[in-house]
């Protein structure tokens, strides 16, 4: 039986996922900027090592209980590997694609989440949620109008992001109510660092193929630290959101990343959407607002 403190609270889960949708594209923007000069493996190491270093003191001071059961530890290790693969695919895709295009192509992920949640977690996926996903995806197509013929094989990187993050969020949903989010993210950072740091050392020594580590300038260090902090905060919010709401409820909300990424793309890279894209942003936001209002209404009526 679910503990009351961990019971589903859709409105809170939606609010937390919205925070993720604000922070995650900003982190992707920084990764795209840094990717022009920094090797991908170096960015991955920085991303997860900073996460571990930021959260370890918080875990110690707050005496956050860490998972001990073999089952949970195995799932956390699997989640970490999926996390590394998903972020690595996104960082690589951002080297070839505009920010909004990469995120839009990756947005087959919510459809995968709906299917996986229904298949493995027996989550209910009704007509309203499916319709919200469909409308949100239609808005996404209006914003980006992805053309795989123009993008070429680089389009496969965001598709890889979609598959790995759908599995990542499924595993997160499976363990979110049994683990503390801060402890979970700290362990993920430690496991990822233990896997990636030796690879970076071997690459720097010329023992593994890949770009050698590159020493950033002071501004680069500041951006790398910000990348790690934003990634840590974003995924804490995402983990908390899955603790309070099923993936089927949160899937349509993630479309908010599209208009937010479009705004970041204009602000940082001066890539401003045309009229059709602006209309798509309105459609996407409307779909997200519909989910918020409907979930609030259902939650109130269930009291």
PDB file of C-alpha atoms in Angstrom:
ATOM      1  CA  UNK A   1       0.000   0.000   0.000  1.00  0.00           C
ATOM      2  CA  UNK A   2       1.394   3.430  -0.913  1.00  0.00           C
ATOM      3  CA  UNK A   3       2.479   5.606   1.970  1.00  0.00           C
ATOM      4  CA  UNK A   4       0.342   8.795   2.158  1.00  0.00           C
ATOM      5  CA  UNK A   5       3.427  10.990   1.905  1.00  0.00           C
ATOM      6  CA  UNK A   6       4.248   9.322  -1.405  1.00  0.00           C
ATOM      7  CA  UNK A   7       0.710   9.214  -2.818  1.00  0.00           C
ATOM      8  CA  UNK A   8       0.124  10.600  -6.292  1.00  0.00           C
ATOM      9  CA  UNK A   9      -0.405  14.371  -6.277  1.00  0.00           C
ATOM     10  CA  UNK A  10      -0.747  15.275  -9.966  1.00  0.00           C
ATOM     11  CA  UNK A  11      -0.740  19.082  -9.561  1.00  0.00           C
ATOM     12  CA  UNK A  12       2.556  19.010  -7.646  1.00  0.00           C
ATOM     13  CA  UNK A  13       4.064  16.542 -10.124  1.00  0.00           C
ATOM     14  CA  UNK A  14       3.087  18.829 -13.011  1.00  0.00           C
ATOM     15  CA  UNK A  15       4.605  21.888 -11.280  1.00  0.00           C
ATOM     16  CA  UNK A  16       7.881  20.051 -10.706  1.00  0.00           C
ATOM     17  CA  UNK A  17       7.984  18.817 -14.310  1.00  0.00           C
ATOM     18  CA  UNK A  18       7.438  22.399 -15.479  1.00  0.00           C
ATOM     19  CA  UNK A  19      10.543  23.410 -13.545  1.00  0.00           C
ATOM     20  CA  UNK A  20      12.434  20.636 -15.308  1.00  0.00           C
ATOM     21  CA  UNK A  21      11.182  21.930 -18.670  1.00  0.00           C
ATOM     22  CA  UNK A  22      12.598  25.375 -17.876  1.00  0.00           C
ATOM     23  CA  UNK A  23      16.016  24.248 -16.642  1.00  0.00           C
ATOM     24  CA  UNK A  24      16.769  21.323 -18.979  1.00  0.00           C
ATOM     25  CA  UNK A  25      16.750  23.309 -22.283  1.00  0.00           C
ATOM     26  CA  UNK A  26      18.923  25.985 -20.666  1.00  0.00           C
ATOM     27  CA  UNK A  27      21.443  23.294 -19.783  1.00  0.00           C
ATOM     28  CA  UNK A  28      21.223  21.968 -23.350  1.00  0.00           C
ATOM     29  CA  UNK A  29      21.902  25.487 -24.653  1.00  0.00           C
ATOM     30  CA  UNK A  30      25.057  25.694 -22.562  1.00  0.00           C
ATOM     31  CA  UNK A  31      26.099  22.225 -23.723  1.00  0.00           C
ATOM     32  CA  UNK A  32      25.612  23.257 -27.354  1.00  0.00           C
ATOM     33  CA  UNK A  33      27.749  26.357 -26.799  1.00  0.00           C
ATOM     34  CA  UNK A  34      30.476  24.432 -24.962  1.00  0.00           C
ATOM     35  CA  UNK A  35      30.388  21.629 -27.528  1.00  0.00           C
ATOM     36  CA  UNK A  36      32.032  23.960 -30.027  1.00  0.00           C
ATOM     37  CA  UNK A  37      35.296  23.770 -28.059  1.00  0.00           C
ATOM     38  CA  UNK A  38      34.995  20.979 -25.458  1.00  0.00           C
ATOM     39  CA  UNK A  39      35.083  17.199 -26.144  1.00  0.00           C
ATOM     40  CA  UNK A  40      31.809  15.410 -25.421  1.00  0.00           C
ATOM     41  CA  UNK A  41      33.349  12.986 -22.911  1.00  0.00           C
ATOM     42  CA  UNK A  42      34.813  15.882 -20.946  1.00  0.00           C
ATOM     43  CA  UNK A  43      31.395  17.539 -20.761  1.00  0.00           C
ATOM     44  CA  UNK A  44      29.816  14.284 -19.581  1.00  0.00           C
ATOM     45  CA  UNK A  45      32.422  13.866 -16.834  1.00  0.00           C
ATOM     46  CA  UNK A  46      31.894  17.449 -15.693  1.00  0.00           C
ATOM     47  CA  UNK A  47      28.112  17.052 -15.760  1.00  0.00           C
ATOM     48  CA  UNK A  48      28.039  14.001 -13.468  1.00  0.00           C
ATOM     49  CA  UNK A  49      31.063  14.797 -11.306  1.00  0.00           C
ATOM     50  CA  UNK A  50      29.600  18.194 -10.405  1.00  0.00           C
ATOM     51  CA  UNK A  51      26.295  16.486  -9.600  1.00  0.00           C
ATOM     52  CA  UNK A  52      28.049  14.119  -7.184  1.00  0.00           C
ATOM     53  CA  UNK A  53      30.092  16.899  -5.561  1.00  0.00           C
ATOM     54  CA  UNK A  54      27.080  19.187  -5.124  1.00  0.00           C
ATOM     55  CA  UNK A  55      24.819  16.570  -3.588  1.00  0.00           C
ATOM     56  CA  UNK A  56      27.244  14.530  -1.442  1.00  0.00           C
ATOM     57  CA  UNK A  57      27.509  17.202   1.313  1.00  0.00           C
ATOM     58  CA  UNK A  58      23.730  17.624   1.288  1.00  0.00           C
ATOM     59  CA  UNK A  59      23.259  13.883   1.731  1.00  0.00           C
ATOM     60  CA  UNK A  60      25.711  13.828   4.650  1.00  0.00           C
ATOM     61  CA  UNK A  61      24.319  16.912   6.422  1.00  0.00           C
ATOM     62  CA  UNK A  62      20.691  15.912   5.911  1.00  0.00           C
ATOM     63  CA  UNK A  63      21.397  12.252   6.729  1.00  0.00           C
ATOM     64  CA  UNK A  64      19.493  11.193   3.651  1.00  0.00           C
ATOM     65  CA  UNK A  65      19.004   7.404   3.682  1.00  0.00           C
ATOM     66  CA  UNK A  66      20.669   5.711   0.738  1.00  0.00           C
ATOM     67  CA  UNK A  67      19.213   2.640  -0.970  1.00  0.00           C
ATOM     68  CA  UNK A  68      20.699  -0.632   0.232  1.00  0.00           C
ATOM     69  CA  UNK A  69      18.648  -3.388  -1.358  1.00  0.00           C
ATOM     70  CA  UNK A  70      20.332  -5.182  -4.291  1.00  0.00           C
ATOM     71  CA  UNK A  71      17.211  -4.666  -6.422  1.00  0.00           C
ATOM     72  CA  UNK A  72      17.240  -0.876  -5.980  1.00  0.00           C
ATOM     73  CA  UNK A  73      20.982  -0.638  -6.522  1.00  0.00           C
ATOM     74  CA  UNK A  74      20.707  -2.602  -9.762  1.00  0.00           C
ATOM     75  CA  UNK A  75      17.911  -0.348 -10.994  1.00  0.00           C
ATOM     76  CA  UNK A  76      19.863   2.782 -10.024  1.00  0.00           C
ATOM     77  CA  UNK A  77      22.905   1.480 -11.917  1.00  0.00           C
ATOM     78  CA  UNK A  78      20.711   0.782 -14.969  1.00  0.00           C
ATOM     79  CA  UNK A  79      19.141   4.235 -14.658  1.00  0.00           C
ATOM     80  CA  UNK A  80      22.602   5.814 -14.518  1.00  0.00           C
ATOM     81  CA  UNK A  81      23.793   4.032 -17.658  1.00  0.00           C
ATOM     82  CA  UNK A  82      20.630   5.162 -19.472  1.00  0.00           C
ATOM     83  CA  UNK A  83      21.205   8.701 -18.184  1.00  0.00           C
ATOM     84  CA  UNK A  84      24.773   8.736 -19.500  1.00  0.00           C
ATOM     85  CA  UNK A  85      23.630   7.380 -22.881  1.00  0.00           C
ATOM     86  CA  UNK A  86      20.778   9.881 -23.180  1.00  0.00           C
ATOM     87  CA  UNK A  87      22.831  12.940 -22.260  1.00  0.00           C
ATOM     88  CA  UNK A  88      25.722  11.763 -24.435  1.00  0.00           C
ATOM     89  CA  UNK A  89      23.407  11.365 -27.419  1.00  0.00           C
ATOM     90  CA  UNK A  90      21.912  14.818 -26.825  1.00  0.00           C
ATOM     91  CA  UNK A  91      25.301  16.504 -26.435  1.00  0.00           C
ATOM     92  CA  UNK A  92      26.462  14.835 -29.659  1.00  0.00           C
ATOM     93  CA  UNK A  93      23.284  15.717 -31.553  1.00  0.00           C
ATOM     94  CA  UNK A  94      23.572  19.347 -30.481  1.00  0.00           C
ATOM     95  CA  UNK A  95      26.904  19.542 -32.311  1.00  0.00           C
ATOM     96  CA  UNK A  96      25.058  18.984 -35.599  1.00  0.00           C
ATOM     97  CA  UNK A  97      21.533  20.312 -35.054  1.00  0.00           C
ATOM     98  CA  UNK A  98      19.929  23.545 -33.891  1.00  0.00           C
ATOM     99  CA  UNK A  99      18.756  23.412 -30.282  1.00  0.00           C
ATOM    100  CA  UNK A 100      15.027  23.400 -31.011  1.00  0.00           C
ATOM    101  CA  UNK A 101      15.361  20.859 -33.854  1.00  0.00           C
ATOM    102  CA  UNK A 102      17.246  18.397 -31.667  1.00  0.00           C
ATOM    103  CA  UNK A 103      14.700  18.644 -28.851  1.00  0.00           C
ATOM    104  CA  UNK A 104      11.756  18.399 -31.267  1.00  0.00           C
ATOM    105  CA  UNK A 105      13.053  15.216 -32.917  1.00  0.00           C
ATOM    106  CA  UNK A 106      13.593  13.719 -29.457  1.00  0.00           C
ATOM    107  CA  UNK A 107       9.944  14.299 -28.672  1.00  0.00           C
ATOM    108  CA  UNK A 108       8.815  10.908 -29.783  1.00  0.00           C
ATOM    109  CA  UNK A 109       9.813  10.183 -26.163  1.00  0.00           C
ATOM    110  CA  UNK A 110       6.433  11.044 -24.553  1.00  0.00           C
ATOM    111  CA  UNK A 111       4.686   8.590 -26.866  1.00  0.00           C
ATOM    112  CA  UNK A 112       7.190   5.931 -25.824  1.00  0.00           C
ATOM    113  CA  UNK A 113       6.605   6.850 -22.169  1.00  0.00           C
ATOM    114  CA  UNK A 114       2.872   6.366 -22.554  1.00  0.00           C
ATOM    115  CA  UNK A 115       3.350   2.956 -24.122  1.00  0.00           C
ATOM    116  CA  UNK A 116       5.953   1.825 -21.573  1.00  0.00           C
ATOM    117  CA  UNK A 117       3.928   3.118 -18.626  1.00  0.00           C
ATOM    118  CA  UNK A 118       0.889   1.185 -19.824  1.00  0.00           C
ATOM    119  CA  UNK A 119       2.897  -1.940 -20.612  1.00  0.00           C
ATOM    120  CA  UNK A 120       5.126  -2.206 -17.532  1.00  0.00           C
ATOM    121  CA  UNK A 121       3.470  -0.107 -14.807  1.00  0.00           C
ATOM    122  CA  UNK A 122      -0.199  -0.666 -15.724  1.00  0.00           C
ATOM    123  CA  UNK A 123      -0.774   3.102 -15.789  1.00  0.00           C
ATOM    124  CA  UNK A 124      -4.082   4.255 -17.228  1.00  0.00           C
ATOM    125  CA  UNK A 125      -3.790   6.111 -20.527  1.00  0.00           C
ATOM    126  CA  UNK A 126      -7.112   7.633 -21.411  1.00  0.00           C
ATOM    127  CA  UNK A 127      -8.375   9.495 -24.446  1.00  0.00           C
ATOM    128  CA  UNK A 128      -7.754  12.937 -22.899  1.00  0.00           C
ATOM    129  CA  UNK A 129      -4.070  12.229 -22.229  1.00  0.00           C
ATOM    130  CA  UNK A 130      -3.549  10.698 -25.660  1.00  0.00           C
ATOM    131  CA  UNK A 131      -5.271  13.675 -27.260  1.00  0.00           C
ATOM    132  CA  UNK A 132      -3.114  16.138 -25.306  1.00  0.00           C
ATOM    133  CA  UNK A 133       0.015  14.299 -26.479  1.00  0.00           C
ATOM    134  CA  UNK A 134      -1.200  14.332 -30.072  1.00  0.00           C
ATOM    135  CA  UNK A 135      -2.030  18.048 -29.976  1.00  0.00           C
ATOM    136  CA  UNK A 136       1.284  18.835 -28.291  1.00  0.00           C
ATOM    137  CA  UNK A 137       3.174  16.874 -30.932  1.00  0.00           C
ATOM    138  CA  UNK A 138       1.257  18.635 -33.707  1.00  0.00           C
ATOM    139  CA  UNK A 139       2.331  21.942 -32.172  1.00  0.00           C
ATOM    140  CA  UNK A 140       5.891  20.655 -32.058  1.00  0.00           C
ATOM    141  CA  UNK A 141       5.799  19.884 -35.781  1.00  0.00           C
ATOM    142  CA  UNK A 142       4.505  23.383 -36.448  1.00  0.00           C
ATOM    143  CA  UNK A 143       7.355  24.895 -34.417  1.00  0.00           C
ATOM    144  CA  UNK A 144      10.204  22.895 -35.888  1.00  0.00           C
ATOM    145  CA  UNK A 145       8.938  21.166 -39.034  1.00  0.00           C
ATOM    146  CA  UNK A 146      11.749  18.587 -38.759  1.00  0.00           C
ATOM    147  CA  UNK A 147      12.923  17.298 -42.099  1.00  0.00           C
ATOM    148  CA  UNK A 148      14.999  14.171 -41.821  1.00  0.00           C
ATOM    149  CA  UNK A 149      16.097  14.502 -45.447  1.00  0.00           C
ATOM    150  CA  UNK A 150      17.776  17.819 -44.612  1.00  0.00           C
ATOM    151  CA  UNK A 151      19.190  16.750 -41.249  1.00  0.00           C
ATOM    152  CA  UNK A 152      20.572  13.434 -42.483  1.00  0.00           C
ATOM    153  CA  UNK A 153      22.020  10.768 -40.185  1.00  0.00           C
ATOM    154  CA  UNK A 154      22.525  13.320 -37.409  1.00  0.00           C
ATOM    155  CA  UNK A 155      18.764  13.028 -36.785  1.00  0.00           C
ATOM    156  CA  UNK A 156      19.430   9.586 -35.311  1.00  0.00           C
ATOM    157  CA  UNK A 157      21.105  11.138 -32.253  1.00  0.00           C
ATOM    158  CA  UNK A 158      17.907  12.776 -30.927  1.00  0.00           C
ATOM    159  CA  UNK A 159      16.038   9.554 -31.701  1.00  0.00           C
ATOM    160  CA  UNK A 160      18.552   7.799 -29.477  1.00  0.00           C
ATOM    161  CA  UNK A 161      17.807  10.408 -26.815  1.00  0.00           C
ATOM    162  CA  UNK A 162      14.101   9.609 -27.098  1.00  0.00           C
ATOM    163  CA  UNK A 163      14.555   5.863 -26.626  1.00  0.00           C
ATOM    164  CA  UNK A 164      17.056   6.062 -23.766  1.00  0.00           C
ATOM    165  CA  UNK A 165      15.192   8.751 -21.847  1.00  0.00           C
ATOM    166  CA  UNK A 166      11.868   6.949 -22.188  1.00  0.00           C
ATOM    167  CA  UNK A 167      13.504   3.914 -20.566  1.00  0.00           C
ATOM    168  CA  UNK A 168      15.275   6.195 -18.074  1.00  0.00           C
ATOM    169  CA  UNK A 169      12.000   7.751 -16.952  1.00  0.00           C
ATOM    170  CA  UNK A 170      10.315   4.356 -16.767  1.00  0.00           C
ATOM    171  CA  UNK A 171      13.026   3.116 -14.372  1.00  0.00           C
ATOM    172  CA  UNK A 172      12.805   6.381 -12.424  1.00  0.00           C
ATOM    173  CA  UNK A 173       9.070   5.929 -12.008  1.00  0.00           C
ATOM    174  CA  UNK A 174       9.655   2.366 -10.770  1.00  0.00           C
ATOM    175  CA  UNK A 175      11.990   3.485  -7.970  1.00  0.00           C
ATOM    176  CA  UNK A 176      10.952   7.098  -7.284  1.00  0.00           C
ATOM    177  CA  UNK A 177       8.619   6.234  -4.389  1.00  0.00           C
ATOM    178  CA  UNK A 178      11.225   4.006  -2.736  1.00  0.00           C
ATOM    179  CA  UNK A 179      14.181   6.385  -2.806  1.00  0.00           C
ATOM    180  CA  UNK A 180      14.957   9.934  -1.755  1.00  0.00           C
ATOM    181  CA  UNK A 181      15.526  12.089  -4.875  1.00  0.00           C
ATOM    182  CA  UNK A 182      18.654  13.744  -3.473  1.00  0.00           C
ATOM    183  CA  UNK A 183      20.212  10.421  -2.508  1.00  0.00           C
ATOM    184  CA  UNK A 184      19.222   8.914  -5.860  1.00  0.00           C
ATOM    185  CA  UNK A 185      20.822  11.729  -7.842  1.00  0.00           C
ATOM    186  CA  UNK A 186      23.947  11.665  -5.680  1.00  0.00           C
ATOM    187  CA  UNK A 187      24.385   7.922  -6.208  1.00  0.00           C
ATOM    188  CA  UNK A 188      23.831   8.382  -9.939  1.00  0.00           C
ATOM    189  CA  UNK A 189      26.515  11.060 -10.023  1.00  0.00           C
ATOM    190  CA  UNK A 190      28.964   8.840  -8.150  1.00  0.00           C
ATOM    191  CA  UNK A 191      28.297   5.792 -10.358  1.00  0.00           C
ATOM    192  CA  UNK A 192      28.519   7.843 -13.561  1.00  0.00           C
ATOM    193  CA  UNK A 193      31.754   9.496 -12.422  1.00  0.00           C
ATOM    194  CA  UNK A 194      33.255   6.117 -11.532  1.00  0.00           C
ATOM    195  CA  UNK A 195      32.455   4.928 -15.059  1.00  0.00           C
ATOM    196  CA  UNK A 196      33.450   8.052 -16.984  1.00  0.00           C
ATOM    197  CA  UNK A 197      36.507   9.481 -15.210  1.00  0.00           C
ATOM    198  CA  UNK A 198      38.726   6.455 -16.042  1.00  0.00           C
ATOM    199  CA  UNK A 199      37.634   6.740 -19.688  1.00  0.00           C
ATOM    200  CA  UNK A 200      38.634  10.411 -19.719  1.00  0.00           C
ATOM    201  CA  UNK A 201      42.017   9.583 -18.180  1.00  0.00           C
ATOM    202  CA  UNK A 202      42.653   6.836 -20.730  1.00  0.00           C
ATOM    203  CA  UNK A 203      41.607   9.144 -23.574  1.00  0.00           C
ATOM    204  CA  UNK A 204      43.960  11.856 -22.322  1.00  0.00           C
ATOM    205  CA  UNK A 205      46.777   9.316 -22.165  1.00  0.00           C
ATOM    206  CA  UNK A 206      46.099   8.289 -25.768  1.00  0.00           C
ATOM    207  CA  UNK A 207      45.034   4.774 -24.779  1.00  0.00           C
ATOM    208  CA  UNK A 208      41.457   5.187 -26.050  1.00  0.00           C
ATOM    209  CA  UNK A 209      40.249   6.821 -29.269  1.00  0.00           C
ATOM    210  CA  UNK A 210      38.474  10.140 -28.894  1.00  0.00           C
ATOM    211  CA  UNK A 211      39.165  13.822 -28.445  1.00  0.00           C
ATOM    212  CA  UNK A 212      41.757  14.542 -25.771  1.00  0.00           C
ATOM    213  CA  UNK A 213      40.655  16.665 -22.791  1.00  0.00           C
ATOM    214  CA  UNK A 214      40.824  20.402 -23.385  1.00  0.00           C
ATOM    215  CA  UNK A 215      41.579  22.927 -20.642  1.00  0.00           C
ATOM    216  CA  UNK A 216      38.793  25.562 -20.590  1.00  0.00           C
ATOM    217  CA  UNK A 217      39.405  29.266 -20.011  1.00  0.00           C
ATOM    218  CA  UNK A 218      37.842  30.928 -16.925  1.00  0.00           C
ATOM    219  CA  UNK A 219      34.582  31.645 -18.744  1.00  0.00           C
ATOM    220  CA  UNK A 220      34.496  28.031 -19.915  1.00  0.00           C
ATOM    221  CA  UNK A 221      34.949  26.780 -16.347  1.00  0.00           C
ATOM    222  CA  UNK A 222      32.052  28.966 -15.209  1.00  0.00           C
ATOM    223  CA  UNK A 223      29.810  27.572 -17.938  1.00  0.00           C
ATOM    224  CA  UNK A 224      30.852  23.995 -17.142  1.00  0.00           C
ATOM    225  CA  UNK A 225      29.978  24.528 -13.467  1.00  0.00           C
ATOM    226  CA  UNK A 226      26.641  26.048 -14.497  1.00  0.00           C
ATOM    227  CA  UNK A 227      25.997  23.088 -16.824  1.00  0.00           C
ATOM    228  CA  UNK A 228      26.501  20.657 -13.938  1.00  0.00           C
ATOM    229  CA  UNK A 229      24.382  22.687 -11.521  1.00  0.00           C
ATOM    230  CA  UNK A 230      21.504  23.098 -13.990  1.00  0.00           C
ATOM    231  CA  UNK A 231      21.564  19.432 -14.930  1.00  0.00           C
ATOM    232  CA  UNK A 232      21.522  18.404 -11.273  1.00  0.00           C
ATOM    233  CA  UNK A 233      18.640  20.729 -10.391  1.00  0.00           C
ATOM    234  CA  UNK A 234      16.626  19.795 -13.487  1.00  0.00           C
ATOM    235  CA  UNK A 235      16.819  16.075 -12.885  1.00  0.00           C
ATOM    236  CA  UNK A 236      16.040  16.474  -9.197  1.00  0.00           C
ATOM    237  CA  UNK A 237      12.823  18.216 -10.236  1.00  0.00           C
ATOM    238  CA  UNK A 238      12.096  15.495 -12.788  1.00  0.00           C
ATOM    239  CA  UNK A 239      12.676  12.748 -10.215  1.00  0.00           C
ATOM    240  CA  UNK A 240      10.424  14.484  -7.701  1.00  0.00           C
ATOM    241  CA  UNK A 241       7.730  14.932 -10.360  1.00  0.00           C
ATOM    242  CA  UNK A 242       7.685  11.189 -11.093  1.00  0.00           C
ATOM    243  CA  UNK A 243       7.333  10.569  -7.383  1.00  0.00           C
ATOM    244  CA  UNK A 244       4.012  12.398  -7.324  1.00  0.00           C
ATOM    245  CA  UNK A 245       2.457  11.742 -10.749  1.00  0.00           C
ATOM    246  CA  UNK A 246       2.419   8.895 -13.287  1.00  0.00           C
ATOM    247  CA  UNK A 247       4.406   9.186 -16.489  1.00  0.00           C
ATOM    248  CA  UNK A 248       1.185   9.228 -18.528  1.00  0.00           C
ATOM    249  CA  UNK A 249       0.139  12.439 -16.749  1.00  0.00           C
ATOM    250  CA  UNK A 250       3.522  14.125 -17.125  1.00  0.00           C
ATOM    251  CA  UNK A 251       4.181  13.151 -20.749  1.00  0.00           C
ATOM    252  CA  UNK A 252       2.113  15.965 -22.357  1.00  0.00           C
ATOM    253  CA  UNK A 253       3.681  18.525 -19.989  1.00  0.00           C
ATOM    254  CA  UNK A 254       7.111  17.871 -21.392  1.00  0.00           C
ATOM    255  CA  UNK A 255       6.088  19.553 -24.635  1.00  0.00           C
ATOM    256  CA  UNK A 256       6.680  22.818 -22.795  1.00  0.00           C
ATOM    257  CA  UNK A 257      10.359  22.193 -23.481  1.00  0.00           C
ATOM    258  CA  UNK A 258       9.734  23.066 -27.141  1.00  0.00           C
ATOM    259  CA  UNK A 259       8.616  26.694 -26.811  1.00  0.00           C
ATOM    260  CA  UNK A 260      11.108  27.211 -23.980  1.00  0.00           C
ATOM    261  CA  UNK A 261      13.945  25.799 -26.095  1.00  0.00           C
ATOM    262  CA  UNK A 262      12.809  28.007 -28.973  1.00  0.00           C
ATOM    263  CA  UNK A 263      13.079  31.071 -26.728  1.00  0.00           C
ATOM    264  CA  UNK A 264      16.528  30.031 -25.550  1.00  0.00           C
ATOM    265  CA  UNK A 265      17.558  29.418 -29.169  1.00  0.00           C
ATOM    266  CA  UNK A 266      16.540  32.964 -30.077  1.00  0.00           C
ATOM    267  CA  UNK A 267      18.154  34.486 -26.981  1.00  0.00           C
ATOM    268  CA  UNK A 268      21.481  32.666 -27.177  1.00  0.00           C
ATOM    269  CA  UNK A 269      21.866  31.699 -30.858  1.00  0.00           C
ATOM    270  CA  UNK A 270      19.597  34.330 -32.468  1.00  0.00           C
ATOM    271  CA  UNK A 271      17.409  31.675 -34.095  1.00  0.00           C
ATOM    272  CA  UNK A 272      13.935  33.305 -34.102  1.00  0.00           C
ATOM    273  CA  UNK A 273      10.864  31.246 -35.123  1.00  0.00           C
ATOM    274  CA  UNK A 274       8.664  32.286 -38.035  1.00  0.00           C
ATOM    275  CA  UNK A 275       4.887  32.787 -37.917  1.00  0.00           C
ATOM    276  CA  UNK A 276       4.038  29.084 -38.259  1.00  0.00           C
ATOM    277  CA  UNK A 277       6.459  28.252 -35.449  1.00  0.00           C
ATOM    278  CA  UNK A 278       4.896  30.865 -33.183  1.00  0.00           C
ATOM    279  CA  UNK A 279       1.484  29.321 -33.873  1.00  0.00           C
ATOM    280  CA  UNK A 280       2.913  25.933 -32.959  1.00  0.00           C
ATOM    281  CA  UNK A 281       4.217  27.327 -29.675  1.00  0.00           C
ATOM    282  CA  UNK A 282       0.691  28.516 -28.869  1.00  0.00           C
ATOM    283  CA  UNK A 283      -0.743  25.066 -29.658  1.00  0.00           C
ATOM    284  CA  UNK A 284       1.883  23.329 -27.523  1.00  0.00           C
ATOM    285  CA  UNK A 285       1.365  25.614 -24.541  1.00  0.00           C
ATOM    286  CA  UNK A 286      -2.412  25.232 -24.872  1.00  0.00           C
ATOM    287  CA  UNK A 287      -2.063  21.446 -24.710  1.00  0.00           C
ATOM    288  CA  UNK A 288       0.055  21.743 -21.579  1.00  0.00           C
ATOM    289  CA  UNK A 289      -2.374  24.137 -19.911  1.00  0.00           C
ATOM    290  CA  UNK A 290      -5.234  21.785 -20.733  1.00  0.00           C
ATOM    291  CA  UNK A 291      -3.478  18.963 -18.889  1.00  0.00           C
ATOM    292  CA  UNK A 292      -2.827  21.203 -15.867  1.00  0.00           C
ATOM    293  CA  UNK A 293      -6.449  22.367 -15.631  1.00  0.00           C
ATOM    294  CA  UNK A 294      -7.871  18.881 -16.164  1.00  0.00           C
ATOM    295  CA  UNK A 295      -5.605  17.234 -13.580  1.00  0.00           C
ATOM    296  CA  UNK A 296      -6.434  19.912 -11.023  1.00  0.00           C
ATOM    297  CA  UNK A 297     -10.139  19.420 -11.635  1.00  0.00           C
ATOM    298  CA  UNK A 298      -9.873  15.634 -11.314  1.00  0.00           C
ATOM    299  CA  UNK A 299      -7.750  15.932  -8.166  1.00  0.00           C
ATOM    300  CA  UNK A 300     -10.260  18.261  -6.517  1.00  0.00           C
ATOM    301  CA  UNK A 301     -13.206  16.061  -7.413  1.00  0.00           C
ATOM    302  CA  UNK A 302     -11.431  13.044  -5.903  1.00  0.00           C
ATOM    303  CA  UNK A 303     -11.155  14.706  -2.476  1.00  0.00           C
TER     304      UNK A 303
END
